[in-house]
PDB file of C-alpha atoms in Angstrom:
ATOM      1  CA  MET A  68     -36.167  30.296  17.670  1.00 61.00           C
ATOM      2  CA  VAL A  69     -34.101  33.026  16.114  1.00 62.00           C
ATOM      3  CA  PRO A  70     -32.569  32.024  12.605  1.00 65.00           C
ATOM      4  CA  PRO A  71     -28.896  32.129  12.362  1.00 63.00           C
ATOM      5  CA  SER A  72     -27.253  35.356  11.345  1.00 65.00           C
ATOM      6  CA  LYS A  73     -25.453  35.628   8.087  1.00 64.00           C
ATOM      7  CA  LYS A  74     -22.192  35.962  10.087  1.00 63.00           C
ATOM      8  CA  THR A  75     -22.788  32.650  11.965  1.00 53.00           C
ATOM      9  CA  LEU A  76     -23.482  30.881   8.684  1.00 48.00           C
ATOM     10  CA  VAL A  77     -20.289  32.181   7.125  1.00 48.00           C
ATOM     11  CA  THR A  78     -18.271  31.304  10.091  1.00 51.00           C
ATOM     12  CA  ALA A  79     -19.827  27.676  10.333  1.00 47.00           C
ATOM     13  CA  GLY A  80     -19.076  27.300   6.642  1.00 47.00           C
ATOM     14  CA  ALA A  81     -15.491  28.399   7.029  1.00 46.00           C
ATOM     15  CA  VAL A  82     -14.949  26.161   9.906  1.00 44.00           C
ATOM     16  CA  GLY A  83     -16.496  23.255   8.242  1.00 45.00           C
ATOM     17  CA  GLY A  84     -14.669  23.891   4.999  1.00 45.00           C
ATOM     18  CA  THR A  85     -11.240  24.160   6.975  1.00 40.00           C
ATOM     19  CA  ALA A  86     -12.136  20.864   8.721  1.00 40.00           C
ATOM     20  CA  LEU A  87     -12.905  19.115   5.393  1.00 36.00           C
ATOM     21  CA  ALA A  88      -9.740  20.273   3.857  1.00 38.00           C
ATOM     22  CA  ALA A  89      -7.555  19.232   6.772  1.00 38.00           C
ATOM     23  CA  ALA A  90      -9.206  15.771   6.527  1.00 37.00           C
ATOM     24  CA  GLY A  91      -8.369  15.604   3.029  1.00 37.00           C
ATOM     25  CA  VAL A  92      -4.700  16.755   3.518  1.00 34.00           C
ATOM     26  CA  LEU A  93      -4.405  14.065   6.375  1.00 33.00           C
ATOM     27  CA  ALA A  94      -6.039  11.356   4.184  1.00 35.00           C
ATOM     28  CA  PHE A  95      -3.626  12.294   1.130  1.00 36.00           C
ATOM     29  CA  SER A  96      -0.411  12.152   3.475  1.00 34.00           C
ATOM     30  CA  PHE A  97      -1.573   8.646   4.631  1.00 38.00           C
ATOM     31  CA  LEU A  98      -1.946   7.534   0.951  1.00 46.00           C
ATOM     32  CA  THR A  99       1.355   9.088  -0.118  1.00 54.00           C
ATOM     33  CA  ALA A 100       3.475   8.249   3.049  1.00 61.00           C
ATOM     34  CA  PRO A 101       6.715   6.780   2.069  1.00 54.00           C
ATOM     35  CA  PRO A 102       6.864   2.944   2.753  1.00 67.00           C
ATOM     36  CA  ASP A 103       8.385   1.837   6.065  1.00 74.00           C
ATOM     37  CA  ILE A 104      10.676  -0.916   5.032  1.00 85.00           C
ATOM     38  CA  ALA A 105      13.003  -2.502   7.477  1.00 89.00           C
ATOM     39  CA  SER A 106      16.530  -1.538   7.130  1.00 91.00           C
ATOM     40  CA  ALA A 107      19.182  -4.078   6.382  1.00 92.00           C
ATOM     41  CA  PRO A 108      21.361  -5.171   9.494  1.00 92.00           C
ATOM     42  CA  ASN A 109      24.344  -3.306   8.366  1.00 93.00           C
ATOM     43  CA  ALA A 110      22.498  -0.158   6.543  1.00 94.00           C
ATOM     44  CA  SER A 111      24.779   2.334   8.163  1.00 94.00           C
ATOM     45  CA  HIS A 112      27.884   1.073   6.465  1.00 96.00           C
ATOM     46  CA  PRO A 113      29.665   3.905   4.639  1.00 95.00           C
ATOM     47  CA  LEU A 114      29.533   2.130   1.219  1.00 96.00           C
ATOM     48  CA  CYS A 115      25.770   2.082   1.526  1.00 95.00           C
ATOM     49  CA  GLY A 116      26.063   5.921   1.573  1.00 92.00           C
ATOM     50  CA  ASP A 117      28.407   5.593  -1.455  1.00 91.00           C
ATOM     51  CA  LEU A 118      25.887   3.397  -3.313  1.00 93.00           C
ATOM     52  CA  ALA A 119      22.817   5.764  -2.443  1.00 91.00           C
ATOM     53  CA  ARG A 120      24.714   8.649  -4.230  1.00 91.00           C
ATOM     54  CA  HIS A 121      24.454   6.502  -7.538  1.00 92.00           C
ATOM     55  CA  TYR A 122      20.784   5.354  -7.345  1.00 93.00           C
ATOM     56  CA  PRO A 123      19.199   5.725 -10.813  1.00 94.00           C
ATOM     57  CA  PRO A 124      16.111   8.001 -10.812  1.00 94.00           C
ATOM     58  CA  GLN A 125      13.868   5.405 -12.502  1.00 94.00           C
ATOM     59  CA  LEU A 126      13.727   1.634 -12.732  1.00 93.00           C
ATOM     60  CA  LEU A 127      11.440  -0.256 -14.893  1.00 90.00           C
ATOM     61  CA  GLY A 128       9.758   3.073 -15.905  1.00 90.00           C
ATOM     62  CA  GLU A 129       9.013   3.796 -12.210  1.00 93.00           C
ATOM     63  CA  ASP A 130      10.398   6.880 -10.441  1.00 95.00           C
ATOM     64  CA  ARG A 131      12.210   6.590  -7.189  1.00 95.00           C
ATOM     65  CA  THR A 132      10.208   7.220  -4.233  1.00 92.00           C
ATOM     66  CA  GLU A 133      11.040   8.321  -0.712  1.00 85.00           C
ATOM     67  CA  ALA A 134      11.431   5.391   1.702  1.00 87.00           C
ATOM     68  CA  LYS A 135      11.684   5.640   5.627  1.00 86.00           C
ATOM     69  CA  GLY A 136      14.406   2.952   6.229  1.00 86.00           C
ATOM     70  CA  ALA A 137      18.095   3.673   6.343  1.00 89.00           C
ATOM     71  CA  GLY A 138      19.775   2.181   3.310  1.00 92.00           C
ATOM     72  CA  VAL A 139      16.473   1.547   1.585  1.00 94.00           C
ATOM     73  CA  ALA A 140      15.475   2.769  -1.909  1.00 95.00           C
ATOM     74  CA  VAL A 141      12.082   2.283  -3.592  1.00 95.00           C
ATOM     75  CA  TRP A 142      10.966   2.763  -7.038  1.00 95.00           C
ATOM     76  CA  GLY A 143       7.160   3.133  -7.822  1.00 93.00           C
ATOM     77  CA  ASP A 144       4.834   1.808  -5.391  1.00 90.00           C
ATOM     78  CA  SER A 145       7.367  -0.698  -3.983  1.00 90.00           C
ATOM     79  CA  THR A 146       7.768  -2.293  -7.526  1.00 91.00           C
ATOM     80  CA  VAL A 147      11.455  -2.424  -6.764  1.00 94.00           C
ATOM     81  CA  VAL A 148      12.951  -2.229  -3.271  1.00 95.00           C
ATOM     82  CA  LEU A 149      16.665  -2.165  -2.619  1.00 96.00           C
ATOM     83  CA  ARG A 150      18.347  -2.685   0.792  1.00 96.00           C
ATOM     84  CA  CYS A 151      21.882  -2.089   1.332  1.00 97.00           C
ATOM     85  CA  GLY A 152      23.692  -3.475   4.339  1.00 97.00           C
ATOM     86  CA  MET A 153      22.842  -7.146   3.981  1.00 97.00           C
ATOM     87  CA  LYS A 154      25.171 -10.037   5.014  1.00 96.00           C
ATOM     88  CA  SER A 155      26.964 -11.400   1.947  1.00 92.00           C
ATOM     89  CA  PRO A 156      25.806 -14.899   0.991  1.00 93.00           C
ATOM     90  CA  GLY A 157      28.288 -17.679   1.226  1.00 91.00           C
ATOM     91  CA  PRO A 158      28.697 -20.443  -1.189  1.00 90.00           C
ATOM     92  CA  THR A 159      25.318 -21.433  -2.531  1.00 89.00           C
ATOM     93  CA  THR A 160      23.637 -23.777  -4.866  1.00 90.00           C
ATOM     94  CA  ASP A 161      21.118 -20.981  -5.891  1.00 92.00           C
ATOM     95  CA  LEU A 162      21.296 -19.595  -9.298  1.00 94.00           C
ATOM     96  CA  CYS A 163      23.993 -16.991  -9.614  1.00 95.00           C
ATOM     97  CA  LEU A 164      24.222 -14.487 -12.653  1.00 94.00           C
ATOM     98  CA  ASP A 165      26.870 -12.122 -13.729  1.00 95.00           C
ATOM     99  CA  VAL A 166      25.092  -8.923 -15.055  1.00 95.00           C
ATOM    100  CA  ASN A 167      27.557  -6.472 -16.373  1.00 93.00           C
ATOM    101  CA  GLY A 168      30.295  -7.467 -13.827  1.00 94.00           C
ATOM    102  CA  VAL A 169      27.963  -7.740 -10.868  1.00 96.00           C
ATOM    103  CA  ASP A 170      27.126 -11.253  -9.462  1.00 97.00           C
ATOM    104  CA  TRP A 171      23.653 -11.667  -8.304  1.00 96.00           C
ATOM    105  CA  VAL A 172      22.206 -14.703  -6.500  1.00 96.00           C
ATOM    106  CA  LEU A 173      18.435 -15.450  -6.934  1.00 93.00           C
ATOM    107  CA  ARG A 174      17.372 -16.406  -3.358  1.00 85.00           C
ATOM    108  CA  SER A 175      15.182 -19.370  -3.733  1.00 68.00           C
ATOM    109  CA  THR A 176      14.375 -19.432   0.026  1.00 60.00           C
ATOM    110  CA  ALA A 177      13.320 -15.846  -0.043  1.00 54.00           C
ATOM    111  CA  THR A 178      11.591 -15.744  -3.371  1.00 49.00           C
ATOM    112  CA  GLY A 179       7.841 -16.216  -3.012  1.00 55.00           C
ATOM    113  CA  GLY A 180       4.874 -15.835  -5.438  1.00 64.00           C
ATOM    114  CA  SER A 181       4.571 -12.025  -4.903  1.00 74.00           C
ATOM    115  CA  ARG A 182       8.309 -10.948  -5.262  1.00 84.00           C
ATOM    116  CA  LYS A 183      11.507 -11.947  -6.626  1.00 90.00           C
ATOM    117  CA  THR A 184      14.577 -11.483  -4.437  1.00 93.00           C
ATOM    118  CA  LEU A 185      18.142 -11.152  -5.546  1.00 95.00           C
ATOM    119  CA  ILE A 186      21.404 -10.400  -3.566  1.00 97.00           C
ATOM    120  CA  THR A 187      24.796  -9.252  -4.629  1.00 97.00           C
ATOM    121  CA  TYR A 188      27.542 -12.026  -4.314  1.00 97.00           C
ATOM    122  CA  GLY A 189      31.074 -11.260  -3.257  1.00 96.00           C
ATOM    123  CA  ARG A 190      30.418  -7.682  -1.809  1.00 97.00           C
ATOM    124  CA  ASP A 191      30.249  -6.620   1.657  1.00 96.00           C
ATOM    125  CA  PRO A 192      27.900  -5.242   2.483  1.00 97.00           C
ATOM    126  CA  ALA A 193      25.622  -7.012   0.127  1.00 97.00           C
ATOM    127  CA  VAL A 194      22.761  -5.254  -1.717  1.00 97.00           C
ATOM    128  CA  GLU A 195      19.273  -6.961  -1.802  1.00 96.00           C
ATOM    129  CA  VAL A 196      16.816  -6.196  -4.385  1.00 95.00           C
ATOM    130  CA  THR A 197      13.237  -7.352  -4.537  1.00 93.00           C
ATOM    131  CA  VAL A 198      11.003  -6.999  -7.645  1.00 92.00           C
ATOM    132  CA  ALA A 199       7.332  -7.323  -7.602  1.00 89.00           C
ATOM    133  CA  ALA A 200       5.938 -10.439  -9.488  1.00 80.00           C
ATOM    134  CA  GLU A 201       4.186  -8.394 -12.076  1.00 80.00           C
ATOM    135  CA  ALA A 202       7.634  -6.754 -13.022  1.00 81.00           C
ATOM    136  CA  ALA A 203       9.629  -9.969 -12.428  1.00 75.00           C
ATOM    137  CA  THR A 204      10.093 -10.636 -15.985  1.00 76.00           C
ATOM    138  CA  SER A 205      12.075  -7.353 -16.281  1.00 81.00           C
ATOM    139  CA  ALA A 206      14.209  -8.026 -13.252  1.00 85.00           C
ATOM    140  CA  GLY A 207      17.187  -8.386 -15.519  1.00 88.00           C
ATOM    141  CA  ASP A 208      16.646  -4.729 -16.644  1.00 91.00           C
ATOM    142  CA  THR A 209      16.685  -3.560 -13.068  1.00 92.00           C
ATOM    143  CA  LEU A 210      19.957  -5.423 -12.364  1.00 94.00           C
ATOM    144  CA  VAL A 211      21.476  -3.775 -15.388  1.00 94.00           C
ATOM    145  CA  ASP A 212      20.438  -0.335 -14.443  1.00 94.00           C
ATOM    146  CA  LEU A 213      21.676  -0.781 -10.733  1.00 95.00           C
ATOM    147  CA  GLY A 214      25.017  -2.328 -11.909  1.00 94.00           C
ATOM    148  CA  ASP A 215      27.066   0.976 -11.915  1.00 92.00           C
ATOM    149  CA  ALA A 216      25.604   1.947  -8.535  1.00 94.00           C
ATOM    150  CA  VAL A 217      26.371  -1.346  -7.016  1.00 96.00           C
ATOM    151  CA  LYS A 218      30.003  -1.366  -8.290  1.00 94.00           C
ATOM    152  CA  ALA A 219      30.523   1.442  -5.621  1.00 92.00           C
ATOM    153  CA  ILE A 220      30.918  -1.595  -3.243  1.00 96.00           C
ATOM    154  CA  PRO A 221      34.120  -3.585  -4.168  1.00 96.00           C
ATOM    155  CA  GLN A 222      33.763  -7.142  -5.206  1.00 95.00           C
ATOM    156  CA  THR A 223      35.936  -9.680  -3.268  1.00 95.00           C
ATOM    157  CA  SER A 224      34.839 -13.056  -4.783  1.00 94.00           C
ATOM    158  CA  LYS A 225      32.807 -14.286  -7.644  1.00 93.00           C
ATOM    159  CA  CYS A 226      30.266 -16.720  -8.271  1.00 88.00           C
ATOM    160  CA  VAL A 227      31.460 -20.211  -9.348  1.00 69.00           C
TER     161      VAL A 227
END
């Protein structure tokens, strides 16, 4: 058997190196792909576009990251997820809080052990915010930081 030439070895090494680099890029793109979060039913509402222009660049020390869904904003590794275009809740016995002029309802039916879910009250479309459990103690800070942006959607009623 004839040993491979230097040219064959260099070509094989280059092809193998390129394949390895391509595999690394592909694996990295899967790891950094934006989260695919379902859009709210009315995410295309023009007021959701107004809201999006005022998203803060950071929440809870996490940078805003790209998200695939319309009307969706994400900070960090889904530490905070915002969905604009939700149906505004009607009268409720769930806890309702006024945070700097924005009424938020803590959704007891939607709140599980892993996330806390809040939705604006008296705004159409409504804005839903979910906060990861490990950051839930700072959910109030999130609502303060989102207040100015959410005010782009007029409030038509208040919590009682």
